[in-house]
Coordinates of C-alpha atoms in Angstrom, one line a residue:
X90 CA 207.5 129.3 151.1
X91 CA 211.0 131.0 151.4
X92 CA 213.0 133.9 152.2
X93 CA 214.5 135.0 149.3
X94 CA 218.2 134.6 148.8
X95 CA 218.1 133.2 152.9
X96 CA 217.9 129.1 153.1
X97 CA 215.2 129.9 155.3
X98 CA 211.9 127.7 154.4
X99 CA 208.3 127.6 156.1
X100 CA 206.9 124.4 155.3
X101 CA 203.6 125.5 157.0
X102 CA 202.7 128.8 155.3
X103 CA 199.7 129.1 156.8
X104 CA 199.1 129.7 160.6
X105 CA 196.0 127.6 162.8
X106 CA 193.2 129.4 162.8
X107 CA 191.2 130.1 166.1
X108 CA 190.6 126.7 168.2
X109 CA 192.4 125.0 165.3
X110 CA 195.4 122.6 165.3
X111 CA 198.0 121.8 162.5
X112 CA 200.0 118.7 163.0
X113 CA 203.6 119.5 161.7
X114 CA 205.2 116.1 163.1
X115 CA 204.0 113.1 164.0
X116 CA 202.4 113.8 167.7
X117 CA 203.0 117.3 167.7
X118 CA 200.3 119.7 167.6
X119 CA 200.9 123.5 166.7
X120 CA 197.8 126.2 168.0
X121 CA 197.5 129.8 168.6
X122 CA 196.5 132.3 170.9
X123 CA 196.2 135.7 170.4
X124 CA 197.5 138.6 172.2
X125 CA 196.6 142.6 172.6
X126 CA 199.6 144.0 171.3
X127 CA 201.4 144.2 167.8
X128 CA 203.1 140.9 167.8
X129 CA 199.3 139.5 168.1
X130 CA 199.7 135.9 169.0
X131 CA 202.0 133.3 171.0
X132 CA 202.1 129.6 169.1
X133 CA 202.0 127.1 171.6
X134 CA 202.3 123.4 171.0
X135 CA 200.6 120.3 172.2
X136 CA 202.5 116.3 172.5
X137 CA 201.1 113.4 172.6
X138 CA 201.8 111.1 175.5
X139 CA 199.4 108.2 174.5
X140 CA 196.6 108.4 177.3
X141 CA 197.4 112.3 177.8
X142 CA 199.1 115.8 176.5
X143 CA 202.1 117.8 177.1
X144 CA 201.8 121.4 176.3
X145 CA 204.7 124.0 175.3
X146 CA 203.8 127.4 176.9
X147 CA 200.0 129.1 177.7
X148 CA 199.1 132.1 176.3
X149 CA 197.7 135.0 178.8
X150 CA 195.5 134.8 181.9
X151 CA 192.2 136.1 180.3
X152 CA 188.7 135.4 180.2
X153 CA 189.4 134.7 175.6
X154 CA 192.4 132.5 176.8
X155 CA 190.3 130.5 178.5
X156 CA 187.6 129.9 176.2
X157 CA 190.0 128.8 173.6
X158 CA 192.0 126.4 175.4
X159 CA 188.1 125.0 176.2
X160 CA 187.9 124.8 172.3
X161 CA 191.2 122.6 171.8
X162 CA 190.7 121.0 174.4
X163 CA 187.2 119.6 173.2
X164 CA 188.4 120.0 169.6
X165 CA 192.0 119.1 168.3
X166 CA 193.1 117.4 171.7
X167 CA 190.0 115.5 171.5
X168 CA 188.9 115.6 175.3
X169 CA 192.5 113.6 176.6
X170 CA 193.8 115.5 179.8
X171 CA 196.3 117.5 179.4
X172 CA 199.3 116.1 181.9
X173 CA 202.1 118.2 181.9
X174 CA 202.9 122.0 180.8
X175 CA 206.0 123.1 180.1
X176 CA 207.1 126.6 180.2
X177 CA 209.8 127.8 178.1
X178 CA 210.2 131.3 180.2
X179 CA 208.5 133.4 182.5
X180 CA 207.3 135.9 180.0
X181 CA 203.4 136.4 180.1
X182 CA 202.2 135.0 176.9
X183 CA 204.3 131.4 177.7
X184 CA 203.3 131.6 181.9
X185 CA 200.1 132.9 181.7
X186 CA 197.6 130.1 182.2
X187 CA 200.1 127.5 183.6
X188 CA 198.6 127.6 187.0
X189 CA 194.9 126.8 185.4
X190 CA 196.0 123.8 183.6
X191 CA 197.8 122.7 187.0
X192 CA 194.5 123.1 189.0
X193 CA 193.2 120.8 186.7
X194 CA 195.9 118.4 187.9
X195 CA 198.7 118.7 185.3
X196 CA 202.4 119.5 186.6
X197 CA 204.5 122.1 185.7
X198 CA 208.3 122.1 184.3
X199 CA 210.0 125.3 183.7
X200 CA 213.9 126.5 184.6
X201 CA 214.3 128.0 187.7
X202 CA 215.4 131.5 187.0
X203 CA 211.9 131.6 185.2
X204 CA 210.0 130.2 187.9
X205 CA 211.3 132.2 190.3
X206 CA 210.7 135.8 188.1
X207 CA 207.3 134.7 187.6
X208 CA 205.9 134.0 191.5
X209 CA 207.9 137.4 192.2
X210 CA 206.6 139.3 189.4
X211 CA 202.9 138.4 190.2
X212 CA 203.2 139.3 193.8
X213 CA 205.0 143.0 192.5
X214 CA 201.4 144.5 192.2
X215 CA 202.0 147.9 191.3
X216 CA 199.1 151.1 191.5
X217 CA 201.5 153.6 190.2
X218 CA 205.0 153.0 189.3
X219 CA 207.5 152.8 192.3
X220 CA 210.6 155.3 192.4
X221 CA 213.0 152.6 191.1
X222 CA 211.3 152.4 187.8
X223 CA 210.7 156.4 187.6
X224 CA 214.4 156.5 188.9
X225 CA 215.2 154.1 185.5
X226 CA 213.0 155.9 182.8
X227 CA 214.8 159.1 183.8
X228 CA 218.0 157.3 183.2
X229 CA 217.5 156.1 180.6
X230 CA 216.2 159.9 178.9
X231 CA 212.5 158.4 178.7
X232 CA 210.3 161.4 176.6
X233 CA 209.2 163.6 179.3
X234 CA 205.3 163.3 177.9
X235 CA 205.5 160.1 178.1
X236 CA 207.5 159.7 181.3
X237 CA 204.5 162.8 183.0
X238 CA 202.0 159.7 181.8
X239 CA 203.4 157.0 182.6
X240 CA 203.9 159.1 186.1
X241 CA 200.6 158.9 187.4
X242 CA 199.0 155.8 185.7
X243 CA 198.9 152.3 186.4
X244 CA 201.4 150.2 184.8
X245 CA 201.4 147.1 183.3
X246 CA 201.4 144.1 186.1
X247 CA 202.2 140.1 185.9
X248 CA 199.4 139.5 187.9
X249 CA 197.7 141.2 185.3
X250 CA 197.6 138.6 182.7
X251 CA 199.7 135.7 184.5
X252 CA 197.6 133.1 187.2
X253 CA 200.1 133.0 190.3
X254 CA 201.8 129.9 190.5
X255 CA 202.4 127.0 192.9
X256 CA 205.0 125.9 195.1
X257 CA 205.5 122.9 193.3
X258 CA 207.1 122.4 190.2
X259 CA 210.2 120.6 187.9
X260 CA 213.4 122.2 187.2
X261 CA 214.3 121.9 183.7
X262 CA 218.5 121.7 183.7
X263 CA 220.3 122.5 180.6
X264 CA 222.2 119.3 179.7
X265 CA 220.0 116.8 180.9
X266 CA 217.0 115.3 178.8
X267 CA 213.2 114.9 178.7
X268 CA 210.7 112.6 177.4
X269 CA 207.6 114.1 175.5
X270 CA 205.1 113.1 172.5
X271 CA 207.3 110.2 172.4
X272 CA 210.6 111.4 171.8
X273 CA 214.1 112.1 173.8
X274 CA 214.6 116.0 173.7
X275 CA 217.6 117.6 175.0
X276 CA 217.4 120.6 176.7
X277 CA 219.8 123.8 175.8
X278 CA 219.2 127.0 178.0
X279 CA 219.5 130.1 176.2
X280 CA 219.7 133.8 177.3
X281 CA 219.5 137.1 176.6
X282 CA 215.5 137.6 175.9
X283 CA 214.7 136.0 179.0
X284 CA 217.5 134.2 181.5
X285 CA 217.5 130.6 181.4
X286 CA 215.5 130.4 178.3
X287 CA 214.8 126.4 177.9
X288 CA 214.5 125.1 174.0
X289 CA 214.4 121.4 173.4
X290 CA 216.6 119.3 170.4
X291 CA 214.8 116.5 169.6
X292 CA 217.0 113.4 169.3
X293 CA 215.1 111.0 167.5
X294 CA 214.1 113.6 164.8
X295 CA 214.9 116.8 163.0
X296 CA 212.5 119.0 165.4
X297 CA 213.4 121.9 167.7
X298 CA 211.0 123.6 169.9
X299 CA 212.4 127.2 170.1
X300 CA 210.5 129.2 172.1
X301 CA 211.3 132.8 171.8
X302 CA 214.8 131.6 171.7
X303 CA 214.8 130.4 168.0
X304 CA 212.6 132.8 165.7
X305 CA 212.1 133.4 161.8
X306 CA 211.7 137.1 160.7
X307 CA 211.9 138.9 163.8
X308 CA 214.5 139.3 167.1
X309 CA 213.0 138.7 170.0
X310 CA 213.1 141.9 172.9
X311 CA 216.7 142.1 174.4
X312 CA 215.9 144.6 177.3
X313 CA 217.2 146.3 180.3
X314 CA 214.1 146.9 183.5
X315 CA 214.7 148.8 186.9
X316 CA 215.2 145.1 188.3
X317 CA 218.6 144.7 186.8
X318 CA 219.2 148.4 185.2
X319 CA 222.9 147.8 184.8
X320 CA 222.2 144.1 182.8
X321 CA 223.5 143.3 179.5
X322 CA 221.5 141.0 177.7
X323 CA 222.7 141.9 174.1
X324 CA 226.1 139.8 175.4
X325 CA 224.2 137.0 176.5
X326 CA 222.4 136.9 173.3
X327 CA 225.1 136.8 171.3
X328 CA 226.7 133.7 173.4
X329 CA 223.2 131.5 173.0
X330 CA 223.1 132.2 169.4
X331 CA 226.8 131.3 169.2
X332 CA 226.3 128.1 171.5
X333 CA 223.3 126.9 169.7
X334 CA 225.4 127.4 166.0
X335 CA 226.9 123.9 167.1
X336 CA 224.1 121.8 167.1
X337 CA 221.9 123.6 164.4
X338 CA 221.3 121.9 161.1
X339 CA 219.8 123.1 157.9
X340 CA 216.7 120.5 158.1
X341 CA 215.5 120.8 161.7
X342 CA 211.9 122.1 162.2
X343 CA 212.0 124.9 164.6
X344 CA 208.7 125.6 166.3
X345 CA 209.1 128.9 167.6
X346 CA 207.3 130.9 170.1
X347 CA 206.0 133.2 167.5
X348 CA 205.2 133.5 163.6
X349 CA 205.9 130.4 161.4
X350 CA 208.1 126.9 162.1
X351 CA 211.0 127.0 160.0
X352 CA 214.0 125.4 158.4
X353 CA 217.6 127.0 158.1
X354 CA 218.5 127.4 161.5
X355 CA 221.6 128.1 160.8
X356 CA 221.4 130.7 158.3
X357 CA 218.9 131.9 161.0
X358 CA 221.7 132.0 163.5
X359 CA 224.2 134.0 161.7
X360 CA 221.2 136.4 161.0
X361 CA 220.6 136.8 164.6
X362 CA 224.1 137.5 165.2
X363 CA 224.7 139.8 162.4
X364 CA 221.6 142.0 163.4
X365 CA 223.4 143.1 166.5
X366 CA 226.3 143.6 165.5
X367 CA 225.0 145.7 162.8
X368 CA 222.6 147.5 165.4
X369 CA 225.2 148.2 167.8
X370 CA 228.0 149.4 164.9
X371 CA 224.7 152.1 163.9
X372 CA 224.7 152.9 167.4
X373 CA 228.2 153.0 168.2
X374 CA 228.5 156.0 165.0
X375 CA 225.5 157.6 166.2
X376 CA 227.0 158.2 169.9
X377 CA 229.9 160.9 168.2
X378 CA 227.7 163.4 170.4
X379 CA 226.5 161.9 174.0
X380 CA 223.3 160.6 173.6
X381 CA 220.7 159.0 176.0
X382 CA 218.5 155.6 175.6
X383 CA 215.5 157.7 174.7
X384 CA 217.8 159.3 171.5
X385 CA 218.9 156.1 169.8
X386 CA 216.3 154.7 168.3
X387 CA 217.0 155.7 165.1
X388 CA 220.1 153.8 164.9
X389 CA 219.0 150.6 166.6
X390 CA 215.6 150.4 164.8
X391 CA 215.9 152.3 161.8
X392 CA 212.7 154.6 162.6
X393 CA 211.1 156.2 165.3
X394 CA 209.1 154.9 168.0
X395 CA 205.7 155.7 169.4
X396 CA 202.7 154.5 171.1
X397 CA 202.2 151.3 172.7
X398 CA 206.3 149.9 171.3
X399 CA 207.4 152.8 173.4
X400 CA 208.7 151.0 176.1
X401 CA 210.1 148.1 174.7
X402 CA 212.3 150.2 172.3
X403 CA 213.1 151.9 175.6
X404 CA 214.8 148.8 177.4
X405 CA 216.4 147.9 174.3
X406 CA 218.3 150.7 173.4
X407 CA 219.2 150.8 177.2
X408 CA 220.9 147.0 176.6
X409 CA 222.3 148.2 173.6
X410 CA 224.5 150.9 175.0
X411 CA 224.6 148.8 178.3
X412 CA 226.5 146.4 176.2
X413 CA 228.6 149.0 174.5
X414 CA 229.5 150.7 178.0
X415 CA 230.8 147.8 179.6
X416 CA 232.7 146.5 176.6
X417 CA 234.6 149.9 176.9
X418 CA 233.3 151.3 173.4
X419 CA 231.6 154.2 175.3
X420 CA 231.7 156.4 178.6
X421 CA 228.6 156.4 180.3
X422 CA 228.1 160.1 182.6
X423 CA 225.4 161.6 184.2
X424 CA 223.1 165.1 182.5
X425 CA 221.8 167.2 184.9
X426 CA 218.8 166.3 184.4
X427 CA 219.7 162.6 186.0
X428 CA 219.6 160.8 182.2
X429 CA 222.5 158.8 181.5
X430 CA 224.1 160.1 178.2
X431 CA 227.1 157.6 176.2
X432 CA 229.2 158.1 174.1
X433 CA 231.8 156.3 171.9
X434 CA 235.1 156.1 173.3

């Protein structure tokens, strides 16, 4: 199966089903779990060490998580322990269940930056959102239903969904190597969806692990939270795809972090790039009159935005004209209202 008119192939068409495994490479298992949202699943891979596994990312901390994990485990991993788990970043869908596996006695590996977000996110249990964040969402011109909801209701937590992790763990250091399923993988931080985003480069074949890093179809979330409310991710996304164009090659398999693995990484690449570019030339023609985060989707995703993708449109239009403020494309002032408004310079 192809994109038309792209270079981009799936040689797997067809995704695992439910406790399932599909081998795409000789000790390398690909699985799914799902999620409750509209990107529905996280892939998540297993390798084969000879008398035990290494796994690539978790799913979520739930009850169904669980249950499935008990099903590869028994099933497609065939009862050997699992070793090792190795987090690609702190997101919830990759960090989610790390902890169970390491109660079970398997290590963990993940960049710092990520391990670090993810014990501090878990502890940041939140009843009602904090005036930092209500500060941000009337910054950023958040829809004042939304923003009266959102107000008085519980928002989303780590701990939610993510088991707190333990002291102990590996740093994974772009640059250096690491052994898994039998191979010699080098490991390439990227950045921009999540800071210090590790993907491995095989060196003894053509595969890739990508995390969310390295996707087919989609872009993965570039967004702005009241942590950082002045970041600009959209720039250091643009400088991982740029870094990872020089070791990309039209035949590498790219297991991602969601949809289907891949070929074309390249053309993949310039794709990546292009999107933004084109996103924030949209935007930068749609701010002739001062416009807020809340105001641009439009532009930036060609269609309105509602419901439950509310707030990750949100914190990516914020990067968006983040990236164009500091750039010195627009001037950023304040409404009376407190929202920021841009607009081009």
């Amino acid at each position: 199966m192809a994109d038309s008119h792209s270079g981009i192939r799936y040689p797997y068409p067809d995704a695992p089903a439910e406790g399932e495994a599909i081998t795409v490479a000789s000790g390398v298992l690909w699985m799914r779990l799902p999620l409750p949202m509209a990107l529905d699943h996280v892939n998540i891979y297993a390798l084969d060490d000879g008398d035990s596994w290494t796994i690539i990312d978790t799913g979520f901390a739930s009850q169904r998580g669980r249950a499935i994990w008990g099903k590869l485990l028994e099933g497609p991993l065939a009862g050997k322990p699992v070793s090792r788990v190795i987090v690609t970043h702190h997101h919830p869908d990759h960090v989610g269940l790390a902890a169970w596996f390491i109660e079970s006695g398997a290590t963990l590996a993940m960049p710092r930056t990520g391990w670090l977000m993810a014990r501090m996110l878990t502890l940041d249990v939140q009843e009602v959102p904090n005036a930092e964040a209500l500060t941000f969402y009337k910054r950023a011109g958040m829809d004042q239903a939304v923003f009266k909801k959102r107000k008085s209701e519980r928002p989303f937590n780590f701990a939610d969904c993510v088991a707190p992790l333990p002291q102990g763990y590996t740093r994974l250091i772009d640059g250096k190597t690491i052994l898994m399923g039998g191979r010699t993988w080098d490991i390439r931080m990227g950045d921009g969806h999540a800071p210090e985003h590790a993907t491995f480069w095989s060196q003894d074949d053509n595969l890739v692990i990508g995390g969310d890093q390295l996707l087919p179809s989609i872009s993965p979330n570039l967004g702005v939270y009241p942590t950082e409310p002045d970041a600009d991710p959209v720039t250091d996304w643009l400088r991982s795809c740029e870094k990872f164009q020089d070791f990309a090659t039209a035949d590498q398999l790219i297991l991602g972090g969601h949809k289907l693995p891949f070929t074309g990484l390249p053309t993949r690449l310039r794709q990546l790039i292009e999107n933004h570019h084109s996103a924030l030339r949209r935007l930068l023609a749609h701010l002739d009159e001062p416009r807020t985060a809340g105001e641009c989707f439009i532009p930036l995703f060609k269609r309105n935005i509602s419901g439950g993708e509310y707030g990750l449109a949100l914190v990516e239009a914020v990067a968006h004209l983040n990236h164009l403020h500091q750039a010195g494309l627009a001037t950023r002032s304040m409404r009376g209202d407190g929202a920021w408004v841009f607009q081009a310079a």
